[in-house]
Coordinates of C-alpha atoms in Angstrom, one line a residue:
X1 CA 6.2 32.6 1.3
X2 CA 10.1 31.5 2.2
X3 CA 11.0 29.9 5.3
X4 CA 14.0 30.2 6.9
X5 CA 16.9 28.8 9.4
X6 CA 20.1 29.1 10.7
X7 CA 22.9 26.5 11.6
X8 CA 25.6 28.0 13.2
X9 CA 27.2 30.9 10.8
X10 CA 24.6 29.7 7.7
X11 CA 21.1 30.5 7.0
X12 CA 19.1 28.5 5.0
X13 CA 16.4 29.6 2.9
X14 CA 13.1 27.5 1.5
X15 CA 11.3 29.8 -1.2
X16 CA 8.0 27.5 -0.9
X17 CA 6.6 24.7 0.9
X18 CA 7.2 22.1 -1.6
X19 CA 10.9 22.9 -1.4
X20 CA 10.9 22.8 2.3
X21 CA 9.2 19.7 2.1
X22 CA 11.2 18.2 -0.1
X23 CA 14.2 19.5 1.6
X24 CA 13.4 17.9 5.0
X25 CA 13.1 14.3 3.2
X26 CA 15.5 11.5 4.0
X27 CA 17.9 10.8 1.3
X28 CA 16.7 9.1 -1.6
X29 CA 17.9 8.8 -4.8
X30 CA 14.7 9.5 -6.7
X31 CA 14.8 13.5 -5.4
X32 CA 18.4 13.8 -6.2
X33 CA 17.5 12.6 -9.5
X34 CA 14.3 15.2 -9.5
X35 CA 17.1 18.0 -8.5
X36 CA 15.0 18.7 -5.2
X37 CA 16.6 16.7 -2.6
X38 CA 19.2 18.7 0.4
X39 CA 22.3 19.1 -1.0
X40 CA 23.9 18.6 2.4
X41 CA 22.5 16.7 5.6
X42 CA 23.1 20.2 7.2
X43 CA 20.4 21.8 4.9
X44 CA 18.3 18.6 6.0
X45 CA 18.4 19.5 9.3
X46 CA 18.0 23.0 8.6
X47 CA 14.7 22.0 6.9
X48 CA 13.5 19.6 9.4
X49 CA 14.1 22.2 11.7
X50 CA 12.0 24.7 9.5
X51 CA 9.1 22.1 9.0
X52 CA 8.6 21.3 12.7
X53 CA 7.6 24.6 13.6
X54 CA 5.2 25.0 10.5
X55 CA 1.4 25.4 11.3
X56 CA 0.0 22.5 10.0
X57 CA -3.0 25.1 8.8
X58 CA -0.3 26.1 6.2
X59 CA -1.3 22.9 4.2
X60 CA -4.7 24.4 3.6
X61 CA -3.5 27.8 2.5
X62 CA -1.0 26.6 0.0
X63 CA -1.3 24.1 -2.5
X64 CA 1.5 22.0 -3.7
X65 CA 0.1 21.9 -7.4
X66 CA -2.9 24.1 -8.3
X67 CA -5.9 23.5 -7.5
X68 CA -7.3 24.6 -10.9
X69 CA -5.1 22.3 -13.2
X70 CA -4.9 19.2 -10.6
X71 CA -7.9 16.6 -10.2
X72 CA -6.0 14.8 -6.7
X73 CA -5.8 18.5 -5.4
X74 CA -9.3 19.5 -5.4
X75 CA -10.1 16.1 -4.4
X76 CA -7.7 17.2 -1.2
X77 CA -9.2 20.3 -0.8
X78 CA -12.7 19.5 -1.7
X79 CA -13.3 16.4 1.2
X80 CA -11.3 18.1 3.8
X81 CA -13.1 17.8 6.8
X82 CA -12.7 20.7 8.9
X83 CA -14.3 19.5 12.0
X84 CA -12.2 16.3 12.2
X85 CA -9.1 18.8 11.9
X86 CA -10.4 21.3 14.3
X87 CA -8.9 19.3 17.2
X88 CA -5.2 19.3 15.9
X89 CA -5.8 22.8 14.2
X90 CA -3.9 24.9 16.6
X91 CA -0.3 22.0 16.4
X92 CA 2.7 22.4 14.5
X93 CA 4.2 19.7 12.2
X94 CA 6.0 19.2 15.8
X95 CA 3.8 19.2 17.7
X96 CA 1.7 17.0 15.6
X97 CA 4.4 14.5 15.8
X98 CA 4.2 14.9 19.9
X99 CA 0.4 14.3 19.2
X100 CA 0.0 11.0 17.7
X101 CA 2.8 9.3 19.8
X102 CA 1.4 10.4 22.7
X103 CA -0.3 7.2 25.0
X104 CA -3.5 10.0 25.4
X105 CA -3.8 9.9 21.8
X106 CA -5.5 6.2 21.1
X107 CA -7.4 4.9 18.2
X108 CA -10.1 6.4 18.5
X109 CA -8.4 9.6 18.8
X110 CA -6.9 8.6 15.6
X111 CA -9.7 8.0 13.9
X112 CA -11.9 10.7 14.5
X113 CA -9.1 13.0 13.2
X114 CA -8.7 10.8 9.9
X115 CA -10.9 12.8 7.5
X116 CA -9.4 16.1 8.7
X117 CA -5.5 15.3 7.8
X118 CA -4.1 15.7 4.5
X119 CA -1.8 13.9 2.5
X120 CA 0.8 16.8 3.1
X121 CA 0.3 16.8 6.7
X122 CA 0.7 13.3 7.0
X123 CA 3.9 13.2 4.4
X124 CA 5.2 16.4 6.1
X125 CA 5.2 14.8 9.9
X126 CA 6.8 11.3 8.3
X127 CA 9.5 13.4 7.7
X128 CA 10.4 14.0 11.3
X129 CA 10.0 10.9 12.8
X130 CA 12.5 7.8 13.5
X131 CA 11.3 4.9 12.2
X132 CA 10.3 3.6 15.6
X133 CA 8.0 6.8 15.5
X134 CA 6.4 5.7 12.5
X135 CA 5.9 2.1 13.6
X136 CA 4.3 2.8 16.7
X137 CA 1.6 5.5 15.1
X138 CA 1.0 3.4 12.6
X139 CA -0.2 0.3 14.9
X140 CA -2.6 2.8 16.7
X141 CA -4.5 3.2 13.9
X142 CA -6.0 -0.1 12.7
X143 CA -8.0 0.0 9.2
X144 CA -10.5 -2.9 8.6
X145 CA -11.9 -3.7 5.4
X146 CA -14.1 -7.0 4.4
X147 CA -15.5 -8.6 1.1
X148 CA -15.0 -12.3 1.8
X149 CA -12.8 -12.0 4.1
X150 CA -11.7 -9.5 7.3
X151 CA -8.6 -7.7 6.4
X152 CA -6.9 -5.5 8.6
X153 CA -7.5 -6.8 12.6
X154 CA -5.2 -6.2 15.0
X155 CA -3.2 -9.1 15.7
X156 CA -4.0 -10.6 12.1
X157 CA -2.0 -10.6 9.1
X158 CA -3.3 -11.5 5.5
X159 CA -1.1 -12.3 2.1
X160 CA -1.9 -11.7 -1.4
X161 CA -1.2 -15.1 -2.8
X162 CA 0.3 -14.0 -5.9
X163 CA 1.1 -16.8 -8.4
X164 CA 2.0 -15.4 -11.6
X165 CA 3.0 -17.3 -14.7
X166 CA 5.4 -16.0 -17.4
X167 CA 2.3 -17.5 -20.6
X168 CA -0.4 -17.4 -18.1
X169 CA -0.4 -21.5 -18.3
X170 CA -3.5 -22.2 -16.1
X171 CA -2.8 -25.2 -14.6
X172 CA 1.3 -23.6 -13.8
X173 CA -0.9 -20.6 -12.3
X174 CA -3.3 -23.3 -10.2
X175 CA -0.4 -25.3 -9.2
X176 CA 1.4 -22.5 -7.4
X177 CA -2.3 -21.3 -6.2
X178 CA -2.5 -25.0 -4.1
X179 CA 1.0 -24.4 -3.2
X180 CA 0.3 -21.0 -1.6
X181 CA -2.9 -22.4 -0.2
X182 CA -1.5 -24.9 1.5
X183 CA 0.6 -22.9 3.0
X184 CA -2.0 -21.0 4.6
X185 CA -1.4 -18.1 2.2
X186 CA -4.4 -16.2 0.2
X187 CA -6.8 -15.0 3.2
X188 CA -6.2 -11.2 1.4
X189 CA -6.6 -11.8 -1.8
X190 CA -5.3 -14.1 -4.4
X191 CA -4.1 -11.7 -7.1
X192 CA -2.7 -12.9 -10.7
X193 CA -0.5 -10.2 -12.8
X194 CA -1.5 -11.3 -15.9
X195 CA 2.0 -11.7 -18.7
X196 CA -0.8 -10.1 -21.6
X197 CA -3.9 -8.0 -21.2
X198 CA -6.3 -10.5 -23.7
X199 CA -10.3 -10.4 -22.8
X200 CA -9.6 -14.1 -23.6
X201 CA -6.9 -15.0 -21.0
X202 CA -8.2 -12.9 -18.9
X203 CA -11.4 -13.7 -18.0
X204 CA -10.1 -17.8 -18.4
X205 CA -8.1 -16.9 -15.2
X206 CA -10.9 -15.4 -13.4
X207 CA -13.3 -18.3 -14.5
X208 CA -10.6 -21.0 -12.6
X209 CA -9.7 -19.0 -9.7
X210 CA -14.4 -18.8 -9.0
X211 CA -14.5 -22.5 -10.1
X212 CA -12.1 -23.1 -7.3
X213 CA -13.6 -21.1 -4.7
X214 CA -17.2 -22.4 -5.1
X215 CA -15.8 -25.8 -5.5
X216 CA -14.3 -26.4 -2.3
X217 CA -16.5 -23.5 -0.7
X218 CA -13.6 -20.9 0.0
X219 CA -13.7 -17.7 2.0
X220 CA -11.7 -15.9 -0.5
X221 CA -11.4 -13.1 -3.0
X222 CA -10.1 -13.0 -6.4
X223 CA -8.7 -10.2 -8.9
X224 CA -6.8 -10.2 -12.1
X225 CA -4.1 -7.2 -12.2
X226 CA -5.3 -6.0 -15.0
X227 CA -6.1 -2.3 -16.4
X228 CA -9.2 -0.7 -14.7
X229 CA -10.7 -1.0 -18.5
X230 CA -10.3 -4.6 -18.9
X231 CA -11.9 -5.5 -15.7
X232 CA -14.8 -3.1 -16.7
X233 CA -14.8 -5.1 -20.1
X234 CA -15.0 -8.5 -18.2
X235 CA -18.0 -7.2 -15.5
X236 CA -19.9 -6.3 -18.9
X237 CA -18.9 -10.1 -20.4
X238 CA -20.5 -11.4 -17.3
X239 CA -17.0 -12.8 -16.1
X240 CA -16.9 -13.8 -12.4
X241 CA -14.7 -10.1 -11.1
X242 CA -14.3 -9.8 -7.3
X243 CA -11.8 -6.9 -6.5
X244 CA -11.3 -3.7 -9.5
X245 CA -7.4 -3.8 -9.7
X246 CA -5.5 -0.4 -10.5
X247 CA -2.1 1.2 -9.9
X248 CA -2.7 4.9 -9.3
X249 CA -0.7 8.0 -7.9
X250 CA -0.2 11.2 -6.6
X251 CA -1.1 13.8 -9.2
X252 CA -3.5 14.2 -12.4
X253 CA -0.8 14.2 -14.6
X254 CA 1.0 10.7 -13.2
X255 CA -2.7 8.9 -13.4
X256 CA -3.2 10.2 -17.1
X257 CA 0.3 7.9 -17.7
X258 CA -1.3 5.0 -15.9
X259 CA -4.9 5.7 -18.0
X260 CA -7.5 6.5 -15.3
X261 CA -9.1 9.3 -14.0
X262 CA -11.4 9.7 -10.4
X263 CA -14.0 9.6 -13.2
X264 CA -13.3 6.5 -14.3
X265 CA -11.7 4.8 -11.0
X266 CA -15.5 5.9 -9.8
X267 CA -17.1 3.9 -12.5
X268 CA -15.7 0.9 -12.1
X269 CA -16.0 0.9 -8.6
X270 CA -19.7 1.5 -8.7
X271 CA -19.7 -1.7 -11.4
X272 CA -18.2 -4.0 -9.3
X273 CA -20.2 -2.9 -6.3
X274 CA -23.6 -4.0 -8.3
X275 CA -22.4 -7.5 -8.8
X276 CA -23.0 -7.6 -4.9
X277 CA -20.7 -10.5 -4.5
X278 CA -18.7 -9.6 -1.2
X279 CA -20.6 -12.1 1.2
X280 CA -19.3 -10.2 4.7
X281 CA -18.6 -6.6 3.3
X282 CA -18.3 -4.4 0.3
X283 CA -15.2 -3.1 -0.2
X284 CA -14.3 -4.2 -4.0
X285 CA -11.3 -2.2 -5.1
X286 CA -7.6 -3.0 -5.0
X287 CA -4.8 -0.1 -5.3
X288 CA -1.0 -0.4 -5.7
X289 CA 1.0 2.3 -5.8
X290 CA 4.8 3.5 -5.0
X291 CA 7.7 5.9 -4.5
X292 CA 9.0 7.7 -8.2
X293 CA 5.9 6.6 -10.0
X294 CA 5.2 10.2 -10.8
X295 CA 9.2 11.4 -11.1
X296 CA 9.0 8.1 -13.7
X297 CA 6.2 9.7 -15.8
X298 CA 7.8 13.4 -15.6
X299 CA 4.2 13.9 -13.5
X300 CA 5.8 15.2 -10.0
X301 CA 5.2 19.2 -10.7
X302 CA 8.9 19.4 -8.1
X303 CA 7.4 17.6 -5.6
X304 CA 9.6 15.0 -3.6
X305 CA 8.4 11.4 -4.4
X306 CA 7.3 10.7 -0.4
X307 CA 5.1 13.9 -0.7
X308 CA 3.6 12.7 -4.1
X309 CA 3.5 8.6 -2.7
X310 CA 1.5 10.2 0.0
X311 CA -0.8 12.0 -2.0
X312 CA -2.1 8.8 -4.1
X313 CA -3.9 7.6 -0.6
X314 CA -6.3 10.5 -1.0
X315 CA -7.2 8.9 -4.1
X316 CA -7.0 5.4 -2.5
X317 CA -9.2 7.3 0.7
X318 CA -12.0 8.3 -1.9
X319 CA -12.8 4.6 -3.3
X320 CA -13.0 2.7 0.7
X321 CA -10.6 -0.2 -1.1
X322 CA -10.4 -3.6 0.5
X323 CA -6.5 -3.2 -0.4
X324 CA -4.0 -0.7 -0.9
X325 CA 0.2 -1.7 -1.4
X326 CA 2.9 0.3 -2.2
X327 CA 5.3 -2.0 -4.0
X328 CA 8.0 -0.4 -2.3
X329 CA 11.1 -1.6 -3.9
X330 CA 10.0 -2.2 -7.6
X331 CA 10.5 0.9 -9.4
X332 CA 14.1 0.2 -9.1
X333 CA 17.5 1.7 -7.4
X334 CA 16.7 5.1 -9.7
X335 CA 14.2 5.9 -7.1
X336 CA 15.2 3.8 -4.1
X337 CA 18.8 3.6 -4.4
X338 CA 19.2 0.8 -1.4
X339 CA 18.2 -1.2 1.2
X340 CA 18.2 1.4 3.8
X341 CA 16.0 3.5 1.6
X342 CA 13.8 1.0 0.7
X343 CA 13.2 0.1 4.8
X344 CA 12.6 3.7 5.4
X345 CA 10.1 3.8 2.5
X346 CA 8.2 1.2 3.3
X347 CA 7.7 2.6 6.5
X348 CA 6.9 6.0 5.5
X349 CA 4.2 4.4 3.6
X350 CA 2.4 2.5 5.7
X351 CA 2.6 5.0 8.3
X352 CA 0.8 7.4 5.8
X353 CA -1.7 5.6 4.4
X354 CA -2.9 4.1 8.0
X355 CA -3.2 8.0 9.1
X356 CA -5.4 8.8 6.0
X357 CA -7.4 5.9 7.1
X358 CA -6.6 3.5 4.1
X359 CA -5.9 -0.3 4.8
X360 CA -2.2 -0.3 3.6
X361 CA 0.0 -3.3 2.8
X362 CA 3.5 -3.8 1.3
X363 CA 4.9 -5.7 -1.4
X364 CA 8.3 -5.7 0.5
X365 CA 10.5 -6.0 -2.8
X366 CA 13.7 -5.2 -4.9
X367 CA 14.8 -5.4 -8.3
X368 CA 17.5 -7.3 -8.9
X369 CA 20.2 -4.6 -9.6
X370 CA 19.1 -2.5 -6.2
X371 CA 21.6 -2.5 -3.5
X372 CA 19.6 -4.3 -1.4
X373 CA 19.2 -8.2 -0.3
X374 CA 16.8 -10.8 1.1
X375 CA 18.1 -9.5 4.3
X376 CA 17.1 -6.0 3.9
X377 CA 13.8 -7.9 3.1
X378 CA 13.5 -9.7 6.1
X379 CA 14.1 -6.9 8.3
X380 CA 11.3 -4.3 6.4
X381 CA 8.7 -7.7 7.0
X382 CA 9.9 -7.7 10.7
X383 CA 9.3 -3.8 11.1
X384 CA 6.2 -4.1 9.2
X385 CA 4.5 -7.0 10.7
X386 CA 5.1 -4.6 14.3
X387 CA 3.3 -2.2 13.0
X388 CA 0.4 -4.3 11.7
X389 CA 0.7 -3.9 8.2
X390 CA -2.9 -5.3 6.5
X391 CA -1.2 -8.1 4.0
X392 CA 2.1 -8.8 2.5
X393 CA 2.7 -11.2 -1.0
X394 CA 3.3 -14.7 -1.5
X395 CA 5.1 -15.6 -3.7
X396 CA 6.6 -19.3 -4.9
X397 CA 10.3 -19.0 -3.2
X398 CA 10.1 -15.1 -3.1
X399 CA 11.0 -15.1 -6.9
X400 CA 8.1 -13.7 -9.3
X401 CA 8.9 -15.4 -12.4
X402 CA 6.9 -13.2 -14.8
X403 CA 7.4 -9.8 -13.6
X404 CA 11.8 -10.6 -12.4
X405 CA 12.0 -9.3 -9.5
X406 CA 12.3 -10.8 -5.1
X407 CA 9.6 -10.2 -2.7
X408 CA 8.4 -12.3 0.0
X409 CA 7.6 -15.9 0.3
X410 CA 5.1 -18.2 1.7
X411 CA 7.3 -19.4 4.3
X412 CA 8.1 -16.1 5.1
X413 CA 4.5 -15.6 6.0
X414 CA 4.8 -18.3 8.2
X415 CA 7.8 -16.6 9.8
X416 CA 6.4 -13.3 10.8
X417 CA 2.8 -14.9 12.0
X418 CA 5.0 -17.3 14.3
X419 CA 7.0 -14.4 15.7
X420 CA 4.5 -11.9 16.3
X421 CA 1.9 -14.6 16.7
X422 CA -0.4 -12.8 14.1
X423 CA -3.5 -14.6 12.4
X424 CA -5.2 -15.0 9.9
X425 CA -8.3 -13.7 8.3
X426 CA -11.0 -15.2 10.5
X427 CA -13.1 -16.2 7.7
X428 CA -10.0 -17.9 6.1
X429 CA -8.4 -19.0 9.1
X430 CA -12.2 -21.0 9.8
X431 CA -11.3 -22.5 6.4
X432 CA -8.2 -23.8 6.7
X433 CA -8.8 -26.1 9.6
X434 CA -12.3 -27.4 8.1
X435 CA -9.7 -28.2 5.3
X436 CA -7.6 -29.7 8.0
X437 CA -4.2 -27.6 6.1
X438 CA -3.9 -26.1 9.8
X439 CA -4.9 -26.4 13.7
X440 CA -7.0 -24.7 15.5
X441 CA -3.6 -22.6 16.8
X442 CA -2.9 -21.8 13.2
X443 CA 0.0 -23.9 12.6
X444 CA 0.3 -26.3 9.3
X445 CA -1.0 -29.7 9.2
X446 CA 0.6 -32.7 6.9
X447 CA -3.1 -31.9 4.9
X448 CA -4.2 -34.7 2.0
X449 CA -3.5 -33.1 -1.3
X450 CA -5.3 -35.4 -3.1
X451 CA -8.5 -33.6 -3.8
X452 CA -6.3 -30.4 -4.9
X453 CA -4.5 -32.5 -7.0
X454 CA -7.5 -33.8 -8.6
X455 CA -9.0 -29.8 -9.6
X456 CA -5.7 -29.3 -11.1
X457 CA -6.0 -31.7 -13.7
X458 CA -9.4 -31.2 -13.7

C-alpha cells in the first residue's frame, strides 16, 4: 500500500509504511546514513502530514519486518492486547496524539491502554509531537518497579551509581562507590561495567558490592554489566547476582549481534527470580539499549533507528525489568550527529518506553567527538527530570574513565532533585538519614566517613 500527499505543486509518494515512517522522522544522522531519511524537510512534512491521518489499526495489518523470519515481531503481534486497544481503535496517529495530551486522558487512562499499543504506534505518534508533547505524556504515565528499592514514583528520582574502573581495581571501584554514596547517589542501582568479562573478576566485584550491603545493612541493588551468559555462569557458582544485565534491541537479527535470544533473556530471568533476593519486589532484570544499535549491526531491515529503538521496549515489556536506559548519546555522532539530536532522542525514548509501560531511564551522554557539550547535557537532564524519568547515572565528575565517554555526575543529581524537588527511593532515602549522609528533607549532611573508610581498606 502507498500513501500519498501533496505540498503545493508536488506530490509525495510513500510505497510502504516503514518508508512513511521513516520519512516523517526528525533529522538524524543515523537514517541518512541508512539512506531512509526525507531528503528535504518538505518531504518531512509531507510525511508527517501522511502519518497523522493513518489508522493506527494499520500497525496490525502490516508488519514492518515479517512476522515469519522476526522473533521481536511475533512477540508484537503475539501479546497484542486487543481489548486494551479497543478504546483507541477507531483514532488516527493524529488523533492519537490529541488523545494522550488530553487532561481527560489521566493515568489510568494510560495504563489500561498500555498492553494494547505497539511499538510502531508509539514510535509513529513520537514523530508528531513537540518535545513539550512528549514530556508532558510521558509524566502521565508513571511506571513503578521494586527489588530493594522503589523505582519509578512520581516526584522521586533514582541514579545508577556507576563507578567503573579501567583494571577493575576493587578498592579504585569501592572508593568511587563511597563517593557516589555519600552523595546520596545509588538508590537505583549500583551498576559496574566491568573492563574484562573473567568469571574471576566478575564475581570478585559482586562478592564486595553484597559484603557492603549486608555490612552496613543497605537498601540497595547490585549488577555487574556483564553478558546475560556470565551472569547465568555466576547464579550457577552461587555468586551473590541481584539484577540480570543485558543490552538488547529492536529486531531478531540486532539481538543475534548482542548474543541473546527471548529464549535465553527468559532463562536468565527465571534464574535470577529463584534466588528470591528482592526484599520489597521482584523485578530482577536490567536493559540498556539505544538509537543505531541495529543500523550498527546491519540488523535494521530499512527501518528508521527511532522505529527500531522503539521496538526493543517490547522486548524490555516482556521481562517486567526493574530498569530500562537508552544510552542515548553513546553510539556516537554516526547515529546522533549533535546535541539537538541527541535532546530530541532522549526524549523520544523515554516518551516511548513510558507508553509501552516500561520504567525507562537515560544515560544522558556523548562521545567525545559528537557535536554536543555538557550543556546540551544539562538541558536533556532538565527536560528529563520534568518528565519523571525513573533514574539517570552517576558518575565520578561525569567522566567514565573505562568506557571514554561524559554523562552525568553526582552533583548533577543533586542539581535536578533540588530544582524539581524530586526524591529519592524511599527505601534508600530511609537509609541515608539513619546513616546521617542527609536530613530528613533530603539535603547532604557533613556525614563521618570513617566507618567507610575503614571497609575500603578492609
Amino acid at each position: 500500500m502507498s500513501w500519498f500527499e501533496t505540498i503545493g505543486a508536488r506530490r509525495y509518494r510513500f510505497d510502504d509504511l516503514k518508508t512513511l515512517l521513516a520519512r516523517a522522522s526528525p533529522r538524524r544522522s543515523g537514517d541518512e546514513l541508512a539512506g531512509v531519511a526525507a531528503s528535504t524537510e518538505e518531504e518531512r512534512v509531507a510525511a508527517k502530514m501522511a502519518l497523522a491521518n493513518l489508522p493506527l489499526r494499520s500497525f496490525l495489518d502490516d508488519a514492518l519486518i515479517p512476522y515469519e523470519s522476526d522473533e521481536v515481531t511475533r512477540l508484537i503481534f503475539d501479546t497484542h492486547d486487543a481489548q486494551a486497544f479497543a478504546p483507541i481503535a477507531h483514532l488516527t496517529v493524529g488523533e492519537f496524539r490529541e488523545w494522550l495530551l488530553a487532561d481527560t486522558t489521566d493515568t489510568a487512562a494510560l495504563e489500561a491502554a498500555t498492553s494494547g499499543i505497539t511499538p510502531e504506534m508509539a514510535a509513529a505518534v513520537s514523530k508528531l509531537m513537540r518535545n513539550q508533547d512528549l514530556i508532558l505524556a510521558a509524566k502521565k504515565r508513571p511506571v513503578i518497579t521494586r527489588f530493594r528499592t522503589t523505582v519509578g514514583l512520581p516526584g522521586h528520582l533514582s541514579v545508577r551509581l556507576q563507578p567503573n574502573h579501567p583494571t577493575d581495581d576493587v578498592k579504585g571501584i569501592a572508593a568511587s562507590m563511597l563517593d557516589g554514596l555519600l552523595y546520596g547517589c545509588g538508590d537505583a542501582v549500583i551498576g559496574i561495567n566491568p573492563a574484562t568479562d573473567s568469571p574471576a573478576a566478575i564475581g570478585k566485584l559482586l562478592a564486595m558490592m553484597d559484603d557492603f550491603r549486608q555490612r552496613y545493612d543497605v537498601p540497595m541493588q547490585s549488577c555487574v554489566l556483564t553478558h546475560v551468559t556470565n551472569t547465568l555462569t555466576a547464579i550457577e557458582q552461587g555468586a551473590p547476582v541481584d539484577l540480570v544485565f543485558q543490552s538488547i534491541a529492536g529486531t531478531e537479527a540486532a539481538n543475534a549481534s548482542f548474543g541473546v535470544t527471548l529464549k535465553l533473556l527468559e532463562e536468565a530471568h527465571d534464574a535470577a527470580q529463584s534466588l528470591k533476593r528482592g526484599t520489597v519486589g521482584d523485578n530482577v532484570m536490567y536493559f540498556e539499549t539505544g538509537q543505531g544499535s541495529a543500523l550498527s549491526a546491519n540488523a535494521h531491515h530499512s527501518v528508521d533507528q527511532q522505529t527500531c529503538e522503539a521496538r526493543a521496549y517490547a522486548v524490555a515489556r516482556r521481562f517486567k525489568p526493574l530498569l530500562t536506559n537508552t544510552v542515548v548519546g553513546f553510539i556516537g555522532p554516526e547515529y546522533l550527529y549533535d546535541g539537538r539530536q541527541i535532546i530530541r532522542a532522549g526524549l523520544e525514548d523515554h516518551f516511548c518506553g513510558k507508553l509501552l509501560g516500561v520504567p525507562m531511564g537515560c544515560d544522558i551522554c556523548y562521545t567525545n567527538h559528537a557535536e554536543a557539550d555538557q550543556d546540551d547535557m544539562d538541558t536533556l537532564l532538565t527536560l528529563l527530570g520534568a518528565a519523571n524519568v525513573n533514574f539517570i547515572m552517576g558518575i565520578p565528575g561525569a567522566d567514565d574513565v573505562m568506557l571514554n565517554y561524559q554523562s552525568t555526575s553526582f552533583h548533577d543529581a543533586l542539581y535536578i532533585r533540588r530544582v524539581l524537588n524530586l526524591k529519592r527511593a524511599p527505601e534508600f532515602e530511609a537509609w541515608l538519614q539513619k546513616m546521617r549522609v542527609t536530613n530528613d528533607q533530603g539535603a547532604l549532611l557533613s556525614a563521618s566517613r570513617q566507618p567507610l573508610l575503614e571497609w575500603i581498606e578492609a
